[in-house]
Coordinates of C-alpha atoms in Angstrom, one line a residue:
Chain I
M81 CA 123.8 97.2 106.5
A82 CA 125.9 96.1 103.7
I83 CA 123.3 95.1 101.0
I84 CA 123.9 91.5 99.9
K85 CA 122.9 90.5 96.3
I86 CA 121.5 87.2 96.5
K87 CA 122.0 85.2 92.9
R88 CA 119.5 82.8 91.5
P89 CA 120.7 79.2 91.9
Q90 CA 122.4 78.1 88.4
L91 CA 120.4 75.2 87.2
T92 CA 122.9 72.5 86.0
L93 CA 121.7 70.6 82.9
A94 CA 120.5 67.6 85.4
D95 CA 118.2 70.1 87.2
K96 CA 116.7 71.5 83.7
L97 CA 116.2 67.6 82.6
Y98 CA 113.7 66.9 85.7
L99 CA 114.0 63.4 85.2
P100 CA 117.0 62.7 87.7
A101 CA 115.1 64.7 90.4
V102 CA 112.4 62.4 89.4
I103 CA 114.2 59.6 90.0
K104 CA 115.7 60.9 92.9
G105 CA 112.2 61.3 94.4
L106 CA 111.1 58.2 93.4
W107 CA 114.0 56.5 95.0
I108 CA 113.1 58.1 98.4
T109 CA 109.5 57.5 98.4
L110 CA 110.2 53.8 97.4
G111 CA 112.6 53.5 100.7
H112 CA 109.5 54.6 102.5
A113 CA 107.4 52.3 101.3
I114 CA 109.7 49.3 101.6
R115 CA 110.5 50.3 105.1
S116 CA 106.7 50.6 105.9
M117 CA 106.0 47.0 104.2
R118 CA 108.8 45.6 106.0
G119 CA 107.3 47.3 109.4
K120 CA 110.0 49.7 110.1
T121 CA 108.8 52.7 109.8
H122 CA 111.0 55.5 111.4
G123 CA 109.5 56.5 114.7
A124 CA 106.6 53.8 114.5
A125 CA 107.5 52.7 118.2
Q126 CA 107.3 56.4 119.5
F127 CA 103.4 56.3 118.5
N128 CA 102.8 52.3 119.6
S129 CA 102.4 51.8 115.9
S130 CA 102.6 48.3 115.0
G131 CA 105.8 49.7 112.0
L132 CA 103.3 49.7 108.9
G133 CA 103.5 53.5 109.1
V134 CA 103.1 55.5 112.2
T135 CA 99.6 55.3 112.6
M136 CA 98.5 54.2 115.7
Q137 CA 95.8 51.7 115.3
Y138 CA 93.4 53.2 117.7
P139 CA 91.0 50.9 119.6
E140 CA 93.6 47.7 119.8
T141 CA 96.6 50.0 120.7
K142 CA 95.7 53.3 123.3
W143 CA 98.5 55.9 124.5
D144 CA 96.8 55.8 127.8
D145 CA 100.2 55.1 129.6
Q146 CA 101.7 58.1 128.2
L147 CA 98.8 60.5 129.0
P148 CA 100.3 63.8 131.0
D149 CA 99.1 64.1 134.5
Y150 CA 97.0 67.5 133.7
Y151 CA 95.2 65.5 130.8
R152 CA 91.8 66.8 131.4
G153 CA 89.6 64.1 130.7
V154 CA 85.9 62.9 131.8
P155 CA 85.3 65.3 135.0
A156 CA 84.3 63.3 138.1
L157 CA 83.4 63.4 141.6
V158 CA 85.8 62.2 144.3
T159 CA 85.8 60.9 147.9
D160 CA 89.3 61.1 150.4
E161 CA 90.7 58.4 152.3
Q162 CA 88.3 59.1 155.4
E163 CA 85.5 57.9 152.6
R164 CA 83.8 61.2 152.7
E165 CA 82.1 62.7 149.6
R166 CA 84.0 65.9 149.1
C167 CA 81.4 67.9 146.8
V168 CA 79.3 70.2 149.8
S169 CA 76.8 71.1 147.1
C170 CA 77.8 74.7 147.0
Q171 CA 77.3 74.9 143.2
L172 CA 79.8 77.2 141.7
C173 CA 80.4 74.7 139.3
E174 CA 76.9 74.4 138.1
F175 CA 77.1 78.1 137.7
I176 CA 80.5 78.7 136.1
C177 CA 80.4 75.8 133.6
P178 CA 80.2 77.3 130.5
P179 CA 77.9 74.9 128.5
K180 CA 75.8 74.4 131.5
A181 CA 76.6 70.7 131.4
I182 CA 76.2 70.3 135.5
T183 CA 72.8 69.6 137.4
I184 CA 73.0 69.8 141.1
I185 CA 70.1 69.4 143.7
P186 CA 71.5 70.2 147.4
D187 CA 70.6 68.0 150.3
E188 CA 71.3 68.5 154.2
I189 CA 73.2 65.9 156.0
E190 CA 71.4 64.7 159.1
S191 CA 72.1 65.6 162.5
D192 CA 73.4 62.4 163.6
D193 CA 76.1 62.0 160.8
P194 CA 79.8 62.7 162.0
W195 CA 79.9 64.9 159.2
A196 CA 77.5 67.4 159.8
K197 CA 79.0 70.0 160.3
V198 CA 79.7 69.9 156.8
E199 CA 75.7 70.7 156.4
K200 CA 75.5 70.2 152.8
R201 CA 76.1 67.2 150.3
P202 CA 74.5 66.8 146.8
K203 CA 71.3 64.8 146.6
E204 CA 71.7 64.5 142.7
F205 CA 74.9 65.4 140.8
E206 CA 74.4 65.0 137.0
I207 CA 77.1 65.7 134.4
D208 CA 75.9 66.0 130.5
M209 CA 78.6 64.6 128.7
T210 CA 76.9 65.7 125.5
R211 CA 77.2 69.3 126.7
C212 CA 80.8 69.4 128.6
I213 CA 83.8 70.7 126.7
Y214 CA 86.0 69.4 129.0
C215 CA 87.2 73.2 129.8
G216 CA 88.3 72.2 133.6
M217 CA 86.2 75.2 134.7
C218 CA 84.8 73.2 137.0
E219 CA 88.0 71.6 138.8
E220 CA 89.5 75.0 138.7
V221 CA 86.5 76.9 140.6
C222 CA 85.7 73.8 143.3
P223 CA 86.5 75.0 147.0
E224 CA 86.6 72.0 148.4
Q225 CA 88.9 69.4 145.8
A226 CA 85.8 67.7 144.9
I227 CA 85.4 67.5 140.9
Y228 CA 88.6 66.5 139.0
L229 CA 89.1 65.9 135.1
R230 CA 90.0 62.7 135.1
Q231 CA 92.0 60.6 132.2
D232 CA 89.0 58.8 130.4
Y233 CA 88.1 60.2 127.5
A234 CA 86.1 57.2 125.3
M235 CA 82.6 58.5 126.7
T236 CA 80.1 56.7 124.4
G237 CA 76.5 56.2 125.1
L238 CA 73.7 54.7 122.2
S239 CA 71.1 57.5 123.9
R240 CA 71.4 60.9 125.2
A241 CA 70.1 59.5 128.7
E242 CA 72.8 57.3 128.6
M243 CA 75.4 60.3 128.0
V244 CA 74.1 61.5 131.5
N245 CA 76.7 60.6 134.0
D246 CA 74.6 60.7 137.6
K247 CA 76.2 61.1 141.0
E248 CA 76.9 57.2 141.4
R249 CA 78.8 57.0 138.1
L250 CA 80.9 60.2 138.5
Y251 CA 82.1 58.8 142.0
E252 CA 82.4 55.4 140.2
I253 CA 85.0 57.3 137.9
G254 CA 86.6 59.1 140.0
G255 CA 87.3 56.8 142.8
V256 CA 89.5 57.7 145.9
R257 CA 92.0 60.3 145.8
T258 CA 94.2 61.0 148.4
G259 CA 96.3 63.8 149.6
L260 CA 94.1 66.6 149.7
V261 CA 93.2 69.2 151.9
N262 CA 91.1 67.8 154.7
K263 CA 89.8 71.1 156.1
W264 CA 86.3 69.7 157.5
N265 CA 88.6 67.3 159.9
E266 CA 88.9 68.3 163.8
L267 CA 92.0 70.4 165.0
K268 CA 94.4 68.4 166.5
Chain A
M1170 CA 73.6 33.0 59.2
D1171 CA 76.7 30.9 58.5
H1172 CA 78.6 29.3 61.5
A1173 CA 81.5 31.6 61.4
T1174 CA 79.7 34.8 61.5
L1175 CA 77.4 33.1 64.3
I1176 CA 80.9 32.4 66.6
F1177 CA 82.4 35.7 65.8
L1178 CA 79.0 37.6 66.9
I1179 CA 78.9 35.4 70.4
S1180 CA 82.5 35.4 70.8
T1181 CA 82.5 39.2 70.4
A1182 CA 79.8 39.7 73.0
V1183 CA 81.4 37.7 75.6
K1184 CA 84.8 39.8 75.1
I1185 CA 82.8 42.8 75.6
I1186 CA 81.4 41.7 78.4
V1187 CA 84.4 39.8 80.2
F1188 CA 86.6 42.3 79.3
T1189 CA 84.8 45.5 80.2
F1190 CA 82.7 44.4 82.8
V1191 CA 84.6 41.5 84.7
L1192 CA 87.9 42.5 84.2
T1193 CA 88.6 46.1 83.8
L1194 CA 85.9 47.6 86.1
P1195 CA 87.2 45.9 89.2
I1196 CA 90.7 47.0 88.1
I1197 CA 89.5 49.9 88.2
A1198 CA 87.7 49.7 91.7
Y1199 CA 90.8 48.0 93.0
S1200 CA 92.8 50.5 91.8
T1201 CA 91.6 53.2 94.0
Y1202 CA 91.8 50.9 96.8
A1203 CA 95.2 50.4 95.6
E1204 CA 95.6 54.3 95.4
R1205 CA 95.1 54.7 98.8
R1206 CA 96.9 51.9 100.1
V1207 CA 100.3 52.8 98.0
S1208 CA 99.9 56.3 99.1
S1209 CA 99.8 55.6 102.8
I1210 CA 102.3 52.9 103.0
I1211 CA 104.7 55.8 101.1
Q1212 CA 103.6 58.4 103.5
D1213 CA 104.3 56.2 106.3
R1214 CA 100.3 56.1 107.0
V1215 CA 98.3 52.7 107.0
G1216 CA 95.2 53.5 104.8
P1217 CA 91.7 51.9 104.7
N1218 CA 92.4 48.5 106.4
R1219 CA 89.2 48.0 108.1
V1220 CA 86.2 47.1 105.6
G1221 CA 85.5 44.0 105.5
I1222 CA 82.5 41.7 106.2
P1223 CA 80.6 43.3 108.7
L1224 CA 79.0 40.2 110.6
T1225 CA 78.7 42.7 114.1
L1226 CA 75.6 43.8 111.6
F1227 CA 74.1 40.3 111.7
G1228 CA 74.8 39.5 115.3
G1229 CA 78.2 38.2 114.9
K1230 CA 81.2 38.7 117.7
K1231 CA 83.9 40.3 115.4
D1232 CA 83.9 41.7 111.9
I1233 CA 86.1 40.0 108.8
P1234 CA 88.4 43.0 107.9
F1235 CA 90.2 41.2 105.0
C1236 CA 92.8 44.0 104.9
G1237 CA 90.2 46.5 104.0
L1238 CA 89.7 44.9 100.3
L1239 CA 86.1 45.5 100.5
Q1240 CA 86.5 49.3 101.0
P1241 CA 85.6 49.9 96.9
L1242 CA 82.5 47.9 97.5
A1243 CA 81.6 50.4 100.1
D1244 CA 82.7 53.5 98.1
G1245 CA 80.4 52.4 95.4
L1246 CA 77.5 51.9 97.9
K1247 CA 78.3 55.4 99.1
G1248 CA 78.3 57.1 95.9
L1249 CA 74.7 55.3 94.9
L1250 CA 73.5 56.0 98.0
K1251 CA 74.6 59.8 98.7
E1252 CA 72.2 62.9 97.9
D1253 CA 72.7 63.9 94.3
L1254 CA 72.7 67.4 94.7
V1255 CA 72.2 69.8 91.4
P1256 CA 72.8 73.6 92.3
G1257 CA 70.3 75.8 90.7
H1258 CA 73.0 77.7 89.1
V1259 CA 74.2 74.8 86.3
R1260 CA 73.4 74.0 82.7
K1261 CA 71.2 71.5 83.6
F1262 CA 71.4 69.4 80.2
F1263 CA 75.3 69.6 80.1
F1264 CA 75.7 69.0 83.7
W1265 CA 73.9 65.7 83.7
I1266 CA 75.6 64.9 80.2
A1267 CA 79.4 65.8 81.3
P1268 CA 80.1 63.0 83.7
A1269 CA 79.3 60.3 81.1
L1270 CA 81.0 62.0 78.6
A1271 CA 84.1 61.9 80.5
A1272 CA 83.9 58.1 81.4
A1273 CA 82.7 57.2 78.2
P1274 CA 85.9 57.2 76.2
A1275 CA 88.2 55.3 78.2
F1276 CA 86.0 52.5 77.8
L1277 CA 85.7 52.9 74.2
A1278 CA 89.2 53.1 73.8
L1279 CA 89.5 49.3 75.2
C1280 CA 88.1 47.6 72.3
V1281 CA 91.1 47.8 70.5
I1282 CA 93.5 46.7 73.2
P1283 CA 94.7 43.0 72.9
F1284 CA 94.0 41.6 76.0
G1285 CA 96.2 38.3 74.9
S1286 CA 96.8 36.3 71.9
S1287 CA 94.6 33.9 70.8
I1288 CA 92.4 30.8 72.3
S1289 CA 91.5 28.0 70.5
L1290 CA 87.7 26.9 70.9
F1291 CA 86.0 23.8 68.6
G1292 CA 88.7 24.9 66.1
E1293 CA 88.1 28.4 66.0
D1294 CA 90.7 30.9 66.5
I1295 CA 89.1 33.5 69.0
K1296 CA 91.7 36.4 69.3
L1297 CA 91.5 37.9 72.6
V1298 CA 90.5 41.8 71.3
I1299 CA 87.5 43.2 70.7
A1300 CA 87.9 44.5 67.7
D1301 CA 91.3 44.0 65.8
I1302 CA 91.2 46.8 63.5
D1303 CA 94.3 47.9 61.6
A1304 CA 94.3 51.5 63.2
G1305 CA 94.8 51.1 67.0
P1306 CA 97.1 53.7 68.0
L1307 CA 94.9 55.9 65.6
F1308 CA 92.0 54.9 67.5
V1309 CA 92.9 55.2 70.8
F1310 CA 94.2 58.6 70.2
A1311 CA 91.2 59.9 68.6
I1312 CA 88.5 58.4 71.5
A1313 CA 91.0 59.0 74.2
S1314 CA 91.5 62.8 73.1
L1315 CA 87.2 62.6 73.6
S1316 CA 87.4 62.5 77.3
V1317 CA 88.7 66.3 77.3
Y1318 CA 84.8 67.3 76.3
G1319 CA 83.9 66.0 79.6
I1320 CA 85.5 67.7 81.3
T1321 CA 85.7 70.9 79.6
I1322 CA 81.8 70.6 79.5
A1323 CA 81.6 69.8 83.2
G1324 CA 83.8 73.3 84.2
W1325 CA 81.5 75.1 81.4
A1326 CA 78.0 73.9 82.7
S1327 CA 79.0 74.4 86.8
N1328 CA 78.9 78.2 86.2
N1329 CA 81.9 78.6 88.9
K1330 CA 85.0 80.1 88.2
Y1331 CA 86.8 77.4 89.6
S1332 CA 85.1 74.6 87.6
F1333 CA 85.5 76.7 84.5
L1334 CA 89.0 77.2 85.0
G1335 CA 89.6 73.9 85.7
G1336 CA 88.0 73.1 82.3
V1337 CA 89.8 75.5 80.3
R1338 CA 93.2 74.1 81.7
S1339 CA 92.1 70.7 80.4
C1340 CA 91.7 71.9 76.9
A1341 CA 95.0 73.6 76.9
Q1342 CA 96.9 70.8 78.4
M1343 CA 95.1 68.5 76.3
I1344 CA 96.2 70.2 73.1
S1345 CA 99.8 70.8 74.3
Y1346 CA 100.1 66.6 75.0
E1347 CA 98.4 65.5 72.8
I1348 CA 100.7 66.5 69.6
A1349 CA 103.5 65.2 71.4
L1350 CA 101.6 62.1 72.1
G1351 CA 100.9 61.5 68.6
L1352 CA 104.5 62.5 67.4
S1353 CA 106.1 60.3 69.6
V1354 CA 104.5 57.1 69.1
I1355 CA 105.5 57.3 65.6
P1356 CA 108.9 55.9 65.9
V1357 CA 107.7 52.7 67.3
L1358 CA 105.3 52.5 64.3
M1359 CA 108.1 52.7 61.8
V1360 CA 110.2 50.1 63.7
F1361 CA 107.1 48.0 63.3
G1362 CA 105.6 49.0 59.9
Q1363 CA 102.0 48.5 60.9
L1364 CA 99.2 49.9 62.8
N1365 CA 97.7 46.9 64.3
L1366 CA 98.1 46.5 68.1
S1367 CA 97.9 42.6 67.8
D1368 CA 100.5 42.1 65.5
I1369 CA 102.7 44.9 67.0
V1370 CA 102.7 42.5 70.1
Q1371 CA 103.2 39.4 68.2
A1372 CA 106.4 40.8 66.7
Q1373 CA 107.0 42.1 69.9
A1374 CA 106.5 38.5 71.4
D1375 CA 109.0 36.9 68.1
G1376 CA 111.3 39.8 68.1
G1377 CA 112.0 41.2 71.7
W1378 CA 109.8 43.8 73.4
T1379 CA 110.3 47.3 72.2
L1380 CA 112.2 48.0 75.4
L1381 CA 114.2 44.9 76.0
P1382 CA 115.6 43.4 73.1
L1383 CA 116.7 40.7 74.9
W1384 CA 115.9 37.8 72.1
N1385 CA 115.1 38.0 68.3
E1386 CA 114.1 35.6 65.6
H1387 CA 117.4 33.9 66.0
G1388 CA 117.5 32.8 69.7
S1389 CA 117.9 35.1 73.2
V1390 CA 120.9 36.5 74.6
L1391 CA 122.9 33.5 75.3
D1392 CA 122.7 32.2 71.4
A1393 CA 125.7 33.5 69.3
A1394 CA 122.9 33.9 66.3
Y1395 CA 121.5 36.6 68.7
W1396 CA 124.5 38.8 68.8
A1397 CA 125.1 38.5 64.6
N1398 CA 121.4 40.0 64.2
S1399 CA 120.9 42.5 67.1
G1400 CA 122.6 45.3 66.1
E1401 CA 119.6 47.4 64.8
Q1402 CA 117.7 46.5 67.7
W1403 CA 120.2 48.0 70.4
L1404 CA 120.8 50.8 68.0
L1405 CA 117.0 51.3 68.0
L1406 CA 116.4 51.3 71.5
I1407 CA 118.0 55.1 71.9
P1408 CA 115.4 56.8 69.7
L1409 CA 112.6 54.3 71.1
T1410 CA 113.7 55.0 74.9
I1411 CA 113.0 58.8 74.2
S1412 CA 109.6 57.9 72.2
F1413 CA 109.0 55.7 75.5
V1414 CA 109.6 59.0 78.3
I1415 CA 107.7 61.0 76.5
F1416 CA 104.8 59.0 75.6
T1417 CA 104.6 58.3 79.2
T1418 CA 104.9 61.5 80.1
S1419 CA 102.2 62.5 77.9
I1420 CA 99.9 60.1 79.0
F1421 CA 100.2 61.0 82.3
A1422 CA 99.2 64.5 81.0
E1423 CA 96.2 63.0 79.3
T1424 CA 95.2 60.9 82.4
N1425 CA 95.2 64.2 84.4
R1426 CA 97.3 62.4 86.9
M1427 CA 100.0 64.3 89.3
P1428 CA 102.4 66.1 88.5
F1429 CA 99.8 66.9 85.7
D1430 CA 96.6 67.5 87.5
L1431 CA 96.0 70.7 86.5
P1432 CA 92.4 71.0 85.8
E1433 CA 91.5 69.6 89.4
C1434 CA 94.3 71.1 91.5
E1435 CA 92.9 71.6 94.8
T1436 CA 94.8 74.3 96.2
E1437 CA 94.5 76.6 93.3
L1438 CA 90.9 75.5 92.0
V1439 CA 88.8 74.2 95.0
G1440 CA 88.1 71.2 93.4
G1441 CA 88.6 72.0 89.4
Y1442 CA 85.8 70.7 87.2
H1443 CA 83.9 68.8 89.7
T1444 CA 83.4 71.1 92.4
E1445 CA 79.9 71.0 92.1
Y1446 CA 79.5 67.6 91.6
S1447 CA 78.3 65.2 94.0
S1448 CA 77.4 61.2 94.8
M1449 CA 77.5 58.9 91.4
K1450 CA 78.1 62.3 88.9
F1451 CA 81.1 63.2 90.9
A1452 CA 81.7 58.9 91.4
L1453 CA 81.7 58.9 87.4
F1454 CA 84.4 61.3 86.8
F1455 CA 86.6 59.7 89.2
L1456 CA 85.5 56.0 87.3
G1457 CA 86.9 57.9 84.4
E1458 CA 90.1 59.3 85.6
Y1459 CA 91.2 55.3 86.4
A1460 CA 89.5 54.1 83.4
A1461 CA 91.7 56.0 81.5
M1462 CA 94.9 55.7 83.2
I1463 CA 94.4 51.9 83.1
V1464 CA 94.0 52.0 79.3
G1465 CA 96.7 54.3 79.2
S1466 CA 99.1 51.9 80.8
A1467 CA 97.6 49.1 78.5
V1468 CA 98.4 51.3 75.6
I1469 CA 102.3 51.9 76.9
V1470 CA 102.4 48.4 78.0
T1471 CA 101.2 47.4 74.5
L1472 CA 103.5 49.5 72.6
F1473 CA 106.6 49.2 74.7
L1474 CA 106.5 46.5 77.2
G1475 CA 105.4 43.6 75.2
G1476 CA 101.7 43.5 75.8
W1477 CA 100.7 40.1 76.3
S1478 CA 104.1 38.1 75.6
A1479 CA 105.6 36.3 78.4
G1480 CA 108.8 37.0 76.5
F1481 CA 112.4 35.1 76.3
G1482 CA 110.8 32.8 73.2
L1483 CA 108.3 31.3 75.7
D1484 CA 105.8 32.8 73.6
S1485 CA 105.0 30.3 71.2
A1486 CA 105.1 27.1 73.6
I1487 CA 102.4 29.1 75.7
S1488 CA 100.4 29.3 72.5
N1489 CA 101.0 25.7 71.9
I1490 CA 99.6 24.1 75.3
A1491 CA 96.4 22.4 74.1
W1492 CA 93.6 20.3 75.8
G1493 CA 92.3 18.4 73.1
S1494 CA 90.7 21.2 71.0
F1495 CA 90.9 23.5 73.3
K1496 CA 94.4 25.9 73.6
P1497 CA 94.3 27.8 77.0
G1498 CA 97.3 29.6 76.1
G1499 CA 95.7 33.0 75.1
L1500 CA 94.2 33.1 78.6
I1501 CA 98.0 32.7 80.2
H1502 CA 99.2 35.7 77.9
L1503 CA 95.6 37.6 79.2
A1504 CA 97.1 37.0 83.1
I1505 CA 100.6 38.2 81.5
F1506 CA 99.5 41.1 80.0
L1507 CA 96.8 42.1 83.3
A1508 CA 100.0 41.5 85.2
K1509 CA 102.0 44.1 83.3
V1510 CA 99.2 46.4 83.2
I1511 CA 98.2 46.5 87.1
A1512 CA 102.6 46.8 87.9
F1513 CA 102.1 49.8 85.2
V1514 CA 99.3 51.4 87.5
I1515 CA 101.2 51.1 90.4
F1516 CA 103.8 52.9 88.8
F1517 CA 101.3 55.5 88.3
I1518 CA 100.2 55.8 91.5
W1519 CA 104.3 55.8 92.9
V1520 CA 104.7 58.9 90.7
R1521 CA 101.4 60.4 91.6
W1522 CA 102.6 60.4 95.2
T1523 CA 106.4 61.3 94.7
V1524 CA 106.2 64.2 92.0
P1525 CA 104.5 67.4 93.0
R1526 CA 102.4 69.3 90.7
F1527 CA 104.0 71.3 87.7
R1528 CA 103.7 75.0 87.9
Y1529 CA 101.2 75.8 84.7
D1530 CA 103.6 77.7 82.5
Q1531 CA 106.1 74.4 83.2
L1532 CA 103.7 72.1 82.0
M1533 CA 102.8 73.9 78.7
K1534 CA 106.7 75.0 78.0
L1535 CA 107.2 71.2 78.9
G1536 CA 104.5 70.5 76.1
W1537 CA 105.2 73.1 73.6
V1538 CA 108.6 73.5 73.8
V1539 CA 110.8 70.4 74.9
F1540 CA 108.4 67.5 74.3
F1541 CA 106.9 68.2 70.9
E1542 CA 110.7 69.2 69.1
L1543 CA 112.3 66.0 71.1
A1544 CA 109.3 64.1 69.7
L1545 CA 110.0 65.6 66.1
V1546 CA 113.7 65.2 66.0
N1547 CA 113.0 61.8 67.5
I1548 CA 111.2 60.6 64.5
F1549 CA 114.1 61.7 62.1
I1550 CA 116.7 59.9 64.3
T1551 CA 114.6 56.6 64.0
A1552 CA 114.6 57.3 60.3
G1553 CA 117.6 57.5 60.1
I1554 CA 118.8 54.6 61.7
I1555 CA 116.4 52.1 59.9
M1556 CA 117.5 53.9 56.5
L1557 CA 121.2 53.9 57.7
L1558 CA 120.8 49.8 58.5
N1559 CA 118.7 48.5 55.6

C-alpha cells in the first residue's frame, strides 16, 4: 500500500474573503425561493404537491393511489365470493396480538346452516384501534385468510368507544376478497 | 404650561405609543411569521398557512385560512397560556429579570430612530422621531449593547452549563463586534459631520443616499450639473461600502442572528441561554431578538440607505403636499421607511437560511483580526479622501 498524502486545499483569496461564497449561497436560496413562489419547485409533482414547496398539503391532497399493496393499514375481516364469513373464531389472532387489541367471543354455527361443518364463527369480534400497532401479526397467523390489514390509515374518533371496531364495522372495511383458498368447499 | 410645551408633551406620548405598540410590535410579530414563511419557501416547504379565523369553533362550516396570517396571534396566545416553569435550581431573581433585560434595550433604542420627516398640524411641525437628540448613533450603541446583560444573566442564573456557555459566548461575541460596529460607523459620521439621525437622513434626502449617490444638491444623474459636482460622492462610496459591509455584519453578530447565533446554537448548547426558559419568559427573549433585528435594520437603513427619504429629489415634493394646514408628507415618508426596514428584515431572514453557523474561533478571528483592523484603516481612508477633496 502506497501512502497517499492528501494536501489541505489551498484557499484562494475569494475563499478567504467569505463574501463571494455568501453571495453565491444567497443566489442559490433565491433561486429556490423564486421557483417555490412560482409554484415550480423541483420534485413537486412526485409528491402531489401544489408546487409551493414539495410538501403535500395532506387533507386536500392524499397519496392513496400510491400506497403499495403490502401497506399495513387498519386490520379488517373479509368475506369471500361465496359470501361466507371466513373467520372461524380460532382466536389465534387474539392470542398473538402483541398489544392485545383483539377480543373475540366465539359462537357455534347452527346445524341447519349450509356451512355447518365449519362449526365456529365469531359472535363478536372487536379490534381496539387505540391499542393496535399495525404489526400485521394477525394477518400472518390467520389460518383461514380471514383478517387483512387494509389500505385505510385515517382512523379517527371522538371517544375511546368510537375507536373500537366491532364485527359489523370490520366486515364493512374489509369487504369481499376474491381469489382466496376456499378450503371448506366440497371436493369436486 | 404654555401652548408649545403642551403640544410637545402630547405629541411625544402619541409618538411613543404609535411607534412602539402600533408599528413595531406588529412588525415583530409578523417578522416571526415572515421568518417561517421565507425559510420554508427557501427550503422548498410550505410553512404555516392554516391559522385563520376558526369559524368551525363557532358552528361554521369552514375555517378561513388567510394564508396563515393569524399565526403570530396564535403563537402569542400560546406563549401566554403555557405553563411558566421555573426550575428549582435557578437563581430566582436573576432568572426573572433576565428576559426583561433582554427585551427592553431593543425597544429603548427605537426612540432615536427617525421614522419619517415631519408632519404639520395646526401650524406646529411635529418631527416623526421620539427623541430628536444630537447623539443618535451613540445612544443606539450604548443601549443596544445592554441587551447582552439579559442574555448573560439568563445564562448564569439558569445554573446550567449549556446556558452558562451560551451566556459567556454572547459576552465574548458582543465585545469583539461592538468595537468593529462603533469604528465602522465613524466614516459615515465624518461624511455627514454630525450625530443627529434626523439631520443625517435629511442630508441624504438632499445629497444622495450614502450607498446610492445618484443625485445631489445640483440635480440627479440626468443633469450635467450633477456630474460636475459628484466626484467626491463617488470616491467616498468606496470606504462607505466597506463601512456598510462591516456594520451590517456586526449588526448580525450584535443581534445574535445566524451566521453568528453562537449563544443559542442548538447543535452544541441544547438551546443556549434560554434552555431553562418556558412560556412568556421564553417569548420575551424571542421578542427581544426580533426587536433588536428591527432596530438594527432601522439603524442600517437610516445611516446607509436613506432612512425615510424616497430619493431622486422627490422628498421636498412629498413634504410640501398640504391639505390646508395639515401636511401629511411625513406619513408617506413613514411608509417608505417601514418598507425599507421590512425589506431589510427579509434580507436578515434570507441570510439566516443561507449561511451556516460560523465556528467559534472563526467568529472571534473575523471580529478581532479582520473587521477591527479594516474598520480602523477605513477611517483613515475616508479622512484622506475628505482631506484631498477639500
